[in-house]
mmCIF file of C-alpha atoms in Angstrom:
data_model
loop_
_atom_site.group_PDB
_atom_site.id
_atom_site.type_symbol
_atom_site.label_atom_id
_atom_site.label_comp_id
_atom_site.label_asym_id
_atom_site.label_seq_id
_atom_site.Cartn_x
_atom_site.Cartn_y
_atom_site.Cartn_z
ATOM 1 C CA MET L 28 0.000 0.000 0.000
ATOM 2 C CA ASN L 29 1.675 3.153 -1.158
ATOM 3 C CA PHE L 30 -1.327 5.457 -0.857
ATOM 4 C CA LEU L 31 -1.839 8.333 1.513
ATOM 5 C CA ALA L 32 -5.224 9.300 2.867
ATOM 6 C CA ASN L 33 -6.079 12.927 2.152
ATOM 7 C CA LYS L 34 -7.711 13.153 5.551
ATOM 8 C CA SER L 35 -8.836 11.032 8.467
ATOM 9 C CA ILE L 36 -12.015 10.900 10.534
ATOM 10 C CA GLU L 37 -11.671 9.756 14.122
ATOM 11 C CA SER L 38 -14.564 11.479 15.884
ATOM 12 C CA LEU L 39 -18.328 11.001 15.811
ATOM 13 C CA ASN L 40 -18.562 14.803 16.039
ATOM 14 C CA ASN L 41 -16.816 15.271 12.684
ATOM 15 C CA PRO L 42 -19.075 17.198 10.230
ATOM 16 C CA GLU L 43 -18.178 14.824 7.393
ATOM 17 C CA TYR L 44 -19.265 11.850 9.509
ATOM 18 C CA LYS L 45 -22.553 13.639 10.214
ATOM 19 C CA PHE L 46 -23.051 14.225 6.475
ATOM 20 C CA LEU L 47 -22.483 10.512 5.785
ATOM 21 C CA ILE L 48 -25.064 9.593 8.407
ATOM 22 C CA SER L 49 -27.518 12.058 6.839
ATOM 23 C CA LEU L 50 -27.301 10.103 3.556
ATOM 24 C CA LYS L 51 -29.163 7.250 5.228
ATOM 25 C CA LYS L 52 -32.319 9.336 4.681
ATOM 26 C CA ASN L 53 -33.961 9.420 1.263
ATOM 27 C CA ARG L 54 -34.655 13.169 1.309
ATOM 28 C CA ASN L 55 -30.983 13.936 2.034
ATOM 29 C CA ARG L 56 -29.813 11.644 -0.787
ATOM 30 C CA LYS L 57 -32.185 13.335 -3.222
ATOM 31 C CA SER L 58 -31.411 16.907 -2.142
ATOM 32 C CA SER L 59 -27.626 16.386 -2.178
ATOM 33 C CA LYS L 60 -27.726 14.122 -5.281
ATOM 34 C CA LYS L 61 -25.330 11.812 -3.437
ATOM 35 C CA SER L 62 -25.576 8.351 -1.954
ATOM 36 C CA ILE L 63 -23.344 5.795 -0.278
ATOM 37 C CA SER L 64 -22.192 2.388 -1.373
ATOM 38 C CA GLU L 65 -20.693 0.076 1.209
ATOM 39 C CA GLY L 66 -18.574 -3.030 0.774
ATOM 40 C CA PHE L 67 -15.530 -3.983 -1.281
ATOM 41 C CA ARG L 68 -17.486 -5.655 -4.106
ATOM 42 C CA GLU L 69 -20.029 -2.841 -4.410
ATOM 43 C CA CYS L 70 -17.361 -0.116 -4.317
ATOM 44 C CA TYR L 71 -15.278 -1.978 -6.898
ATOM 45 C CA LYS L 72 -18.245 -2.243 -9.298
ATOM 46 C CA LEU L 73 -19.003 1.430 -8.736
ATOM 47 C CA LEU L 74 -15.409 2.332 -9.592
ATOM 48 C CA TYR L 75 -15.801 0.758 -13.051
ATOM 49 C CA SER L 76 -19.174 2.296 -13.866
ATOM 50 C CA ASP L 77 -20.406 5.599 -15.286
ATOM 51 C CA TYR L 78 -21.077 6.968 -11.813
ATOM 52 C CA GLU L 79 -18.705 9.516 -10.321
ATOM 53 C CA ILE L 80 -17.200 8.651 -6.945
ATOM 54 C CA ASP L 81 -16.772 11.659 -4.702
ATOM 55 C CA THR L 82 -14.873 9.995 -1.839
ATOM 56 C CA LEU L 83 -13.641 6.557 -0.795
ATOM 57 C CA TYR L 84 -13.704 5.916 2.965
ATOM 58 C CA TYR L 85 -11.729 3.007 4.353
ATOM 59 C CA CYS L 86 -10.856 1.409 7.671
ATOM 60 C CA ASN L 87 -7.987 -1.052 7.365
ATOM 61 C CA GLU L 88 -8.772 -2.581 10.781
ATOM 62 C CA LEU L 89 -11.930 -4.031 9.181
ATOM 63 C CA PHE L 90 -10.397 -5.364 5.939
ATOM 64 C CA ILE L 91 -11.202 -9.014 5.236
ATOM 65 C CA GLY L 92 -9.712 -9.741 1.815
ATOM 66 C CA GLU L 93 -6.248 -9.642 0.327
ATOM 67 C CA ASN L 94 -7.078 -7.271 -2.570
ATOM 68 C CA ASN L 95 -8.112 -4.342 -0.405
ATOM 69 C CA SER L 96 -5.099 -2.199 -1.249
ATOM 70 C CA ASP L 97 -5.849 -2.673 -4.976
ATOM 71 C CA LEU L 98 -9.149 -0.806 -4.625
ATOM 72 C CA ILE L 99 -7.485 2.044 -2.756
ATOM 73 C CA ASP L 100 -4.616 2.216 -5.266
ATOM 74 C CA GLU L 101 -7.089 2.287 -8.165
ATOM 75 C CA CYS L 102 -9.048 5.121 -6.541
ATOM 76 C CA GLU L 103 -5.811 7.006 -6.026
ATOM 77 C CA GLN L 104 -4.894 6.551 -9.717
ATOM 78 C CA GLN L 105 -8.308 7.942 -10.695
ATOM 79 C CA HIS L 106 -7.729 10.947 -8.393
ATOM 80 C CA ILE L 107 -10.612 10.052 -6.108
ATOM 81 C CA ARG L 108 -10.485 11.622 -2.671
ATOM 82 C CA ILE L 109 -9.517 9.024 -0.034
ATOM 83 C CA VAL L 110 -10.318 9.309 3.668
ATOM 84 C CA LYS L 111 -9.145 6.965 6.409
ATOM 85 C CA VAL L 112 -11.741 6.329 9.123
ATOM 86 C CA SER L 113 -11.242 4.945 12.633
ATOM 87 C CA GLU L 114 -12.866 1.608 13.401
ATOM 88 C CA LYS L 115 -15.267 3.186 15.910
ATOM 89 C CA VAL L 116 -16.486 5.777 13.391
ATOM 90 C CA PHE L 117 -16.694 3.285 10.514
ATOM 91 C CA ARG L 118 -18.813 0.878 12.558
ATOM 92 C CA ALA L 119 -21.106 3.773 13.503
ATOM 93 C CA MET L 120 -21.589 4.883 9.888
ATOM 94 C CA SER L 121 -21.915 1.358 8.488
ATOM 95 C CA TYR L 122 -25.160 -0.207 7.314
ATOM 96 C CA ARG L 123 -23.787 -3.690 7.849
ATOM 97 C CA ASP L 124 -23.475 -5.883 10.902
ATOM 98 C CA ARG L 125 -20.004 -6.951 9.756
ATOM 99 C CA PRO L 126 -18.509 -4.107 7.698
ATOM 100 C CA ASP L 127 -15.485 -4.864 5.515
ATOM 101 C CA GLY L 128 -13.936 -1.407 5.749
ATOM 102 C CA PHE L 129 -15.035 0.250 2.479
ATOM 103 C CA MET L 130 -17.619 2.917 1.744
ATOM 104 C CA THR L 131 -17.957 5.461 -1.047
ATOM 105 C CA VAL L 132 -19.995 8.586 -1.561
ATOM 106 C CA PHE L 133 -21.015 8.933 -5.189
ATOM 107 C CA ASN L 134 -23.095 11.263 -7.347
ATOM 108 C CA THR L 135 -26.515 9.858 -8.197
ATOM 109 C CA LYS L 136 -28.354 9.958 -11.516
ATOM 110 C CA TYR L 137 -32.148 9.877 -11.551
ATOM 111 C CA LEU L 138 -33.217 9.085 -15.096
ATOM 112 C CA GLY L 139 -36.565 9.362 -16.797
ATOM 113 C CA LEU L 140 -37.616 7.013 -19.568
ATOM 114 C CA PRO L 141 -35.388 6.955 -22.674
ATOM 115 C CA ASN L 142 -36.573 7.458 -26.249
ATOM 116 C CA LYS L 143 -35.608 3.932 -27.257
ATOM 117 C CA ILE L 144 -34.174 0.825 -25.636
ATOM 118 C CA ASN L 145 -32.767 -2.509 -26.774
ATOM 119 C CA GLY L 146 -33.111 -5.820 -25.000
ATOM 120 C CA PRO L 147 -35.434 -7.201 -22.368
ATOM 121 C CA ILE L 148 -36.749 -4.988 -19.571
ATOM 122 C CA LEU L 149 -37.626 -5.769 -15.958
ATOM 123 C CA ILE L 150 -40.412 -3.550 -14.615
ATOM 124 C CA PRO L 151 -40.693 -3.730 -10.815
ATOM 125 C CA ASP L 152 -43.962 -2.091 -9.766
ATOM 126 C CA GLN L 153 -44.238 -0.177 -6.488
ATOM 127 C CA ILE L 154 -41.631 -2.230 -4.630
ATOM 128 C CA GLU L 155 -41.467 -1.084 -1.009
ATOM 129 C CA LYS L 156 -38.589 -3.039 0.516
ATOM 130 C CA PRO L 157 -35.076 -2.026 -0.580
ATOM 131 C CA GLY L 158 -33.691 -5.546 -0.187
ATOM 132 C CA ASN L 159 -36.404 -6.967 -2.454
ATOM 133 C CA LEU L 160 -35.684 -4.391 -5.154
ATOM 134 C CA GLY L 161 -31.947 -5.076 -4.967
ATOM 135 C CA THR L 162 -32.557 -8.826 -5.227
ATOM 136 C CA MET L 163 -34.727 -8.292 -8.323
ATOM 137 C CA ILE L 164 -31.934 -6.264 -9.920
ATOM 138 C CA ARG L 165 -29.332 -8.915 -9.082
ATOM 139 C CA THR L 166 -31.576 -11.683 -10.452
ATOM 140 C CA ALA L 167 -32.327 -9.708 -13.628
ATOM 141 C CA LYS L 168 -28.599 -9.255 -14.213
ATOM 142 C CA SER L 169 -28.033 -13.012 -13.867
ATOM 143 C CA PHE L 170 -30.581 -13.542 -16.679
ATOM 144 C CA GLY L 171 -28.862 -10.994 -18.915
ATOM 145 C CA ILE L 172 -31.448 -8.261 -18.393
ATOM 146 C CA ASN L 173 -29.743 -4.860 -18.345
ATOM 147 C CA ASN L 174 -32.799 -2.577 -18.432
ATOM 148 C CA ILE L 175 -34.826 -1.791 -15.318
ATOM 149 C CA PHE L 176 -37.874 0.497 -15.460
ATOM 150 C CA LEU L 177 -39.120 1.355 -11.978
ATOM 151 C CA SER L 178 -42.875 1.779 -12.137
ATOM 152 C CA ASP L 179 -44.329 4.226 -9.611
ATOM 153 C CA GLU L 180 -41.095 4.117 -7.635
ATOM 154 C CA ILE L 181 -41.631 3.889 -3.885
ATOM 155 C CA THR L 182 -38.151 2.832 -2.779
ATOM 156 C CA ASP L 183 -35.234 5.079 -3.690
ATOM 157 C CA ILE L 184 -33.067 3.162 -6.154
ATOM 158 C CA PHE L 185 -29.963 4.573 -4.431
ATOM 159 C CA ASN L 186 -30.937 3.328 -0.987
ATOM 160 C CA PRO L 187 -27.766 1.629 0.313
ATOM 161 C CA ASN L 188 -29.783 -1.531 1.020
ATOM 162 C CA VAL L 189 -30.838 -1.712 -2.657
ATOM 163 C CA ILE L 190 -27.190 -1.376 -3.670
ATOM 164 C CA ARG L 191 -26.137 -4.030 -1.173
ATOM 165 C CA ALA L 192 -28.824 -6.540 -2.221
ATOM 166 C CA SER L 193 -27.969 -5.958 -5.898
ATOM 167 C CA ILE L 194 -24.288 -6.631 -5.006
ATOM 168 C CA GLY L 195 -23.434 -3.524 -6.994
ATOM 169 C CA HIS L 196 -25.053 -4.623 -10.277
ATOM 170 C CA ILE L 197 -27.171 -1.475 -10.123
ATOM 171 C CA PHE L 198 -24.126 0.480 -11.320
ATOM 172 C CA ASN L 199 -23.875 -1.388 -14.629
ATOM 173 C CA MET L 200 -27.515 -1.375 -15.713
ATOM 174 C CA ASN L 201 -29.853 1.042 -17.467
ATOM 175 C CA ILE L 202 -32.215 2.107 -14.699
ATOM 176 C CA CYS L 203 -35.079 4.502 -15.369
ATOM 177 C CA SER L 204 -38.279 5.406 -13.586
ATOM 178 C CA GLY L 205 -41.728 6.561 -14.566
ATOM 179 C CA SER L 206 -45.397 6.211 -13.763
ATOM 180 C CA ASN L 207 -47.355 3.129 -14.824
ATOM 181 C CA ASN L 208 -48.962 5.134 -17.636
ATOM 182 C CA GLN L 209 -45.629 6.514 -18.866
ATOM 183 C CA ILE L 210 -44.127 3.029 -18.999
ATOM 184 C CA ILE L 211 -47.166 1.556 -20.769
ATOM 185 C CA ASN L 212 -47.045 4.384 -23.340
ATOM 186 C CA PHE L 213 -43.301 3.835 -23.808
ATOM 187 C CA LEU L 214 -43.782 0.091 -24.343
ATOM 188 C CA ASN L 215 -46.661 0.662 -26.792
ATOM 189 C CA SER L 216 -44.645 3.144 -28.840
ATOM 190 C CA ASN L 217 -41.569 0.879 -28.899
ATOM 191 C CA SER L 218 -43.172 -2.473 -29.693
#
């Protein structure tokens, strides 16, 4: 590991920590146009997507795998801000029972329906539970479906639990949202 953290967070009173905690709420994610992704696999998939990572947070006391420094080195090469976090603070900001020491803040993209689309589409309708939506996305990806149209979206697609349940596949799919009527009209005009 030849990287240097730009900063470190060691206190629960740190304003940046408080901002991260605020991103657990849907309204704060939408107003800031930022969300969090937690976990090595999810952060790695995010790194190689079209989404822009604002900051990588890490806690080496919680690392589980051997490739952890690769993710940090890659973020450094892409000039992504890197912040080291104490174990106490990381556990407090984590969504997981057993965090692996990685979290990112990234810029979100809320997309309306496109003009045209190729390939099969999964249309989850009014899904309330983030874990269920993430599982649908992960399952769709395993069947080669890369287009997700959220019908009358109830659950924020960038809820960290959606990202976790999708194991990061959300970052490499075409995800749009619209009302039932908008989606039906889109499908009728593109059939």
